[in-house]
Tab-separated table of C-alpha atoms in Angstrom:
chain	number	residue	atom	x	y	z
H	1	MET	CA	100.763	153.155	212.544
H	2	GLY	CA	102.143	152.676	208.909
H	3	ILE	CA	104.659	150.096	208.353
H	4	SER	CA	108.021	151.035	208.975
H	5	ARG	CA	111.632	149.664	208.086
H	6	ASP	CA	113.340	151.895	210.340
H	7	SER	CA	116.057	150.509	212.862
H	8	ARG	CA	116.106	153.442	215.760
H	9	HIS	CA	113.240	151.333	217.435
H	10	LYS	CA	115.735	148.164	218.191
H	11	ARG	CA	117.870	147.716	220.876
H	12	ARG	CA	121.618	147.690	221.303
H	13	LEU	CA	123.528	145.002	220.624
H	14	THR	CA	124.394	145.246	223.948
H	15	GLY	CA	120.936	144.937	225.164
H	16	GLY	CA	119.944	148.417	225.784
H	17	ARG	CA	117.381	150.335	225.332
H	18	ARG	CA	117.888	153.215	222.612
H	19	ALA	CA	117.125	156.860	223.224
H	20	ILE	CA	114.720	157.895	220.119
H	21	HIS	CA	115.553	161.676	218.928
H	22	GLN	CA	113.681	161.236	215.328
H	23	LYS	CA	109.762	160.708	213.614
H	24	LYS	CA	109.341	158.198	210.619
H	25	ARG	CA	110.814	158.940	207.365
H	26	LYS	CA	108.781	158.509	203.873
H	27	TYR	CA	112.278	156.985	203.044
H	28	GLU	CA	111.672	153.886	205.925
H	29	ILE	CA	108.309	153.762	204.332
H	30	GLY	CA	106.936	149.405	204.481
H	31	ARG	CA	104.013	148.637	202.969
H	32	PRO	CA	101.613	145.597	203.102
H	33	ALA	CA	102.303	142.086	201.366
H	34	ALA	CA	100.588	141.608	198.155
H	35	MET	CA	99.850	138.227	198.607
H	36	THR	CA	99.209	137.316	194.874
H	37	LYS	CA	96.321	134.761	194.389
H	38	ILE	CA	95.566	131.938	191.876
H	39	GLY	CA	92.422	133.796	189.583
H	40	THR	CA	92.000	135.908	186.916
H	41	LYS	CA	94.808	138.676	186.416
H	42	LYS	CA	94.339	141.943	188.731
H	43	VAL	CA	97.380	144.337	188.686
H	44	SER	CA	97.476	147.250	190.946
H	45	VAL	CA	100.249	149.916	189.653
H	46	VAL	CA	102.315	151.160	192.862
H	47	ARG	CA	103.959	154.865	192.843
H	48	ALA	CA	107.539	154.095	194.687
H	49	ARG	CA	110.519	156.137	195.612
H	50	GLY	CA	111.410	158.455	192.731
H	51	GLY	CA	108.830	157.997	190.455
H	52	ASN	CA	109.136	154.838	190.220
H	53	LEU	CA	106.398	152.692	189.564
H	54	LYS	CA	105.628	148.949	190.555
H	55	TYR	CA	103.165	146.286	189.702
H	56	ARG	CA	101.820	144.497	192.390
H	57	ALA	CA	100.093	141.012	191.095
H	58	LEU	CA	96.668	140.406	193.490
H	59	ARG	CA	95.376	137.208	191.226
H	60	LEU	CA	97.943	136.199	187.836
H	61	ASP	CA	97.325	132.521	186.449
H	62	THR	CA	99.502	132.104	184.116
H	63	GLY	CA	102.780	132.993	183.259
H	64	ASN	CA	105.567	131.997	180.856
H	65	PHE	CA	107.789	128.756	182.729
H	66	SER	CA	110.716	127.859	180.646
H	67	TRP	CA	112.467	124.323	180.252
H	68	GLY	CA	115.908	124.847	180.815
H	69	SER	CA	116.971	121.259	178.965
H	70	GLU	CA	115.171	121.718	175.894
H	71	SER	CA	115.728	126.243	176.002
H	72	THR	CA	112.159	126.484	175.065
H	73	THR	CA	109.371	128.511	176.422
H	74	ARG	CA	105.711	128.483	177.094
H	75	LYS	CA	103.195	130.837	178.601
H	76	THR	CA	101.218	128.340	180.307
H	77	ARG	CA	98.654	128.213	183.224
H	78	ILE	CA	99.399	127.449	187.040
H	79	LEU	CA	96.892	125.363	188.491
H	80	ASP	CA	98.021	125.052	191.945
H	81	VAL	CA	100.667	126.051	194.916
H	82	VAL	CA	102.320	122.479	195.937
H	83	TYR	CA	105.056	123.713	198.404
H	84	ASN	CA	106.408	126.250	199.819
H	85	ALA	CA	109.735	125.924	201.855
H	86	SER	CA	109.300	129.348	204.182
H	87	ASN	CA	105.577	128.537	205.051
H	88	ASN	CA	103.280	126.183	204.935
H	89	GLU	CA	100.695	128.932	205.196
H	90	LEU	CA	101.262	130.181	201.758
H	91	VAL	CA	100.688	126.306	200.321
H	92	ARG	CA	97.185	126.239	202.350
H	93	THR	CA	95.792	129.848	200.939
H	94	LYS	CA	97.746	129.019	197.206
H	95	THR	CA	99.424	132.484	197.426
H	96	LEU	CA	102.145	133.239	194.655
H	97	VAL	CA	105.937	134.159	196.011
H	98	LYS	CA	108.996	133.746	194.476
H	99	ASN	CA	110.921	130.720	194.718
H	100	SER	CA	107.140	128.744	195.424
H	101	VAL	CA	106.718	125.357	193.605
H	102	VAL	CA	103.608	125.444	191.636
H	103	GLN	CA	102.359	122.794	189.133
H	104	VAL	CA	101.818	124.149	185.422
H	105	ASP	CA	99.442	123.558	182.689
H	106	ALA	CA	101.980	120.426	180.606
H	107	THR	CA	99.800	120.800	176.742
H	108	PRO	CA	101.784	123.659	175.422
H	109	TYR	CA	105.191	121.338	176.171
H	110	ARG	CA	103.219	118.812	175.759
H	111	GLN	CA	102.813	120.165	172.216
H	112	TRP	CA	106.100	121.164	171.323
H	113	TYR	CA	107.099	118.595	172.000
H	114	GLU	CA	105.071	116.753	169.681
H	115	GLN	CA	106.055	119.196	166.793
H	116	HIS	CA	109.842	119.213	167.603
H	117	TYR	CA	110.791	115.718	168.632
H	118	GLY	CA	107.014	113.681	166.418
H	119	VAL	CA	107.332	111.870	169.906
H	120	VAL	CA	104.200	111.923	171.512
H	121	LEU	CA	104.343	111.581	175.123
H	122	SER	CA	100.473	111.261	176.634
H	123	LYS	CA	99.047	107.910	176.125
H	124	LYS	CA	95.473	108.708	175.714
H	125	LYS	CA	96.755	110.967	172.715
H	126	SER	CA	99.209	108.080	171.702
H	127	GLU	CA	96.408	105.837	171.026
H	128	GLU	CA	94.553	108.874	168.900
H	129	SER	CA	97.582	109.886	166.898
H	130	ALA	CA	97.492	109.179	163.608
H	131	ASP	CA	100.946	109.853	161.405
H	132	LYS	CA	100.823	112.810	158.992
H	133	LYS	CA	102.431	113.297	155.916
H	134	LYS	CA	105.893	114.534	156.184
H	135	SER	CA	108.618	115.245	153.812
H	136	ARG	CA	111.490	113.258	154.466
H	137	HIS	CA	113.857	116.887	154.759
H	138	VAL	CA	111.640	116.572	158.191
H	139	VAL	CA	112.445	113.234	158.460
H	140	ALA	CA	115.507	113.415	158.833
H	141	LYS	CA	115.872	116.223	160.810
H	142	ILE	CA	113.313	114.889	163.382
H	143	ALA	CA	115.528	111.204	163.681
H	144	SER	CA	118.987	113.498	163.740
H	145	ARG	CA	116.979	115.702	166.612
H	146	ASN	CA	116.146	112.440	168.350
H	147	LYS	CA	119.427	110.354	167.707
H	148	ASP	CA	121.055	110.805	171.515
H	149	HIS	CA	117.697	112.493	173.194
H	150	ASN	CA	116.135	111.083	176.080
H	151	LEU	CA	113.394	112.871	178.191
H	152	GLU	CA	114.033	111.606	181.516
H	153	THR	CA	111.491	109.598	183.835
H	154	LEU	CA	109.786	111.348	186.512
H	155	LEU	CA	109.431	113.899	183.752
H	156	ARG	CA	107.595	111.894	181.369
H	157	ASP	CA	105.624	110.725	184.698
H	158	GLN	CA	104.415	114.331	184.824
H	159	PHE	CA	103.143	114.422	181.356
H	160	ASN	CA	101.065	111.665	182.226
H	161	THR	CA	99.044	113.625	184.402
H	162	GLY	CA	98.988	116.945	182.130
H	163	ARG	CA	100.578	118.396	185.023
H	164	LEU	CA	104.211	120.035	185.644
H	165	TYR	CA	106.126	120.851	188.569
H	166	ALA	CA	108.150	124.997	188.018
H	167	VAL	CA	109.113	127.270	190.384
H	168	ILE	CA	108.239	130.981	189.809
H	169	SER	CA	111.714	133.211	189.695
H	170	SER	CA	109.591	136.354	189.603
H	171	ARG	CA	108.543	138.532	192.406
H	172	PRO	CA	104.453	138.859	191.538
H	173	GLY	CA	104.246	141.525	194.368
H	174	GLN	CA	106.803	143.639	192.495
H	175	SER	CA	107.197	142.869	189.221
H	176	GLY	CA	103.399	141.841	188.279
H	177	ARG	CA	104.121	139.188	186.208
H	178	CYS	CA	104.489	135.078	187.399
H	179	ASP	CA	107.306	133.718	185.771
H	180	GLY	CA	109.604	130.830	186.262
H	181	TYR	CA	111.254	127.467	185.034
H	182	VAL	CA	110.350	123.576	184.550
H	183	LEU	CA	111.923	121.327	187.419
H	184	GLU	CA	113.952	118.560	186.325
H	185	GLY	CA	117.036	116.538	187.377
H	186	LYS	CA	118.073	116.715	190.942
H	187	GLU	CA	116.460	119.415	191.152
H	188	LEU	CA	113.055	117.986	191.098
H	189	GLU	CA	113.913	114.679	193.030
H	190	PHE	CA	114.871	117.017	195.736
H	191	TYR	CA	111.327	118.662	195.376
H	192	LEU	CA	109.465	116.065	194.621
H	193	LYS	CA	111.035	114.911	198.321
H	194	LYS	CA	109.858	117.509	200.194
H	195	ILE	CA	105.706	117.090	198.810
H	196	GLN	CA	105.880	113.614	199.526
H	197	LYS	CA	107.638	114.366	202.996
H	198	LYS	CA	105.027	117.156	203.884
H	199	LYS	CA	101.724	114.809	202.555
């Protein structure tokens, strides 16, 4: 039959049946959901109305995630889907959709933080790291950055595990990309409670 987005088949507000005098139309077409999974990148191109193209991601394993408070964005691996407000089934099947909470690899952010603030975040690395030679200019610059800066405890704990919680803000089934932002502050606290409750 095909997926249709018409409302002719619906009952009236009063509950009465409607007589249908018209067939389905091409402009009412709907398509099956992409159900994007975590895996080697696979994107199919779909021709849409007006000759426009949609990029239907079937499998994705990386995305650009921005760290808002630090104003930096890094491409990183998506490791797991941990929470979805609309449907627990999408967590079980590890389906990537907009607004689902995922775990991403913390390495790119840790490396940036190390270089930007001169602070080693993971426990293992802090034992191994040897002081590299830095010019006085660089030392002064890093000192000024560190003056009024502190990393919140919940994020620091996540850096120790090597995984950060992030939210997907793009639509993988429409744009073929899986981009989003790293969770922090009140929003992170909110989702951590939700994730704990689910367990």
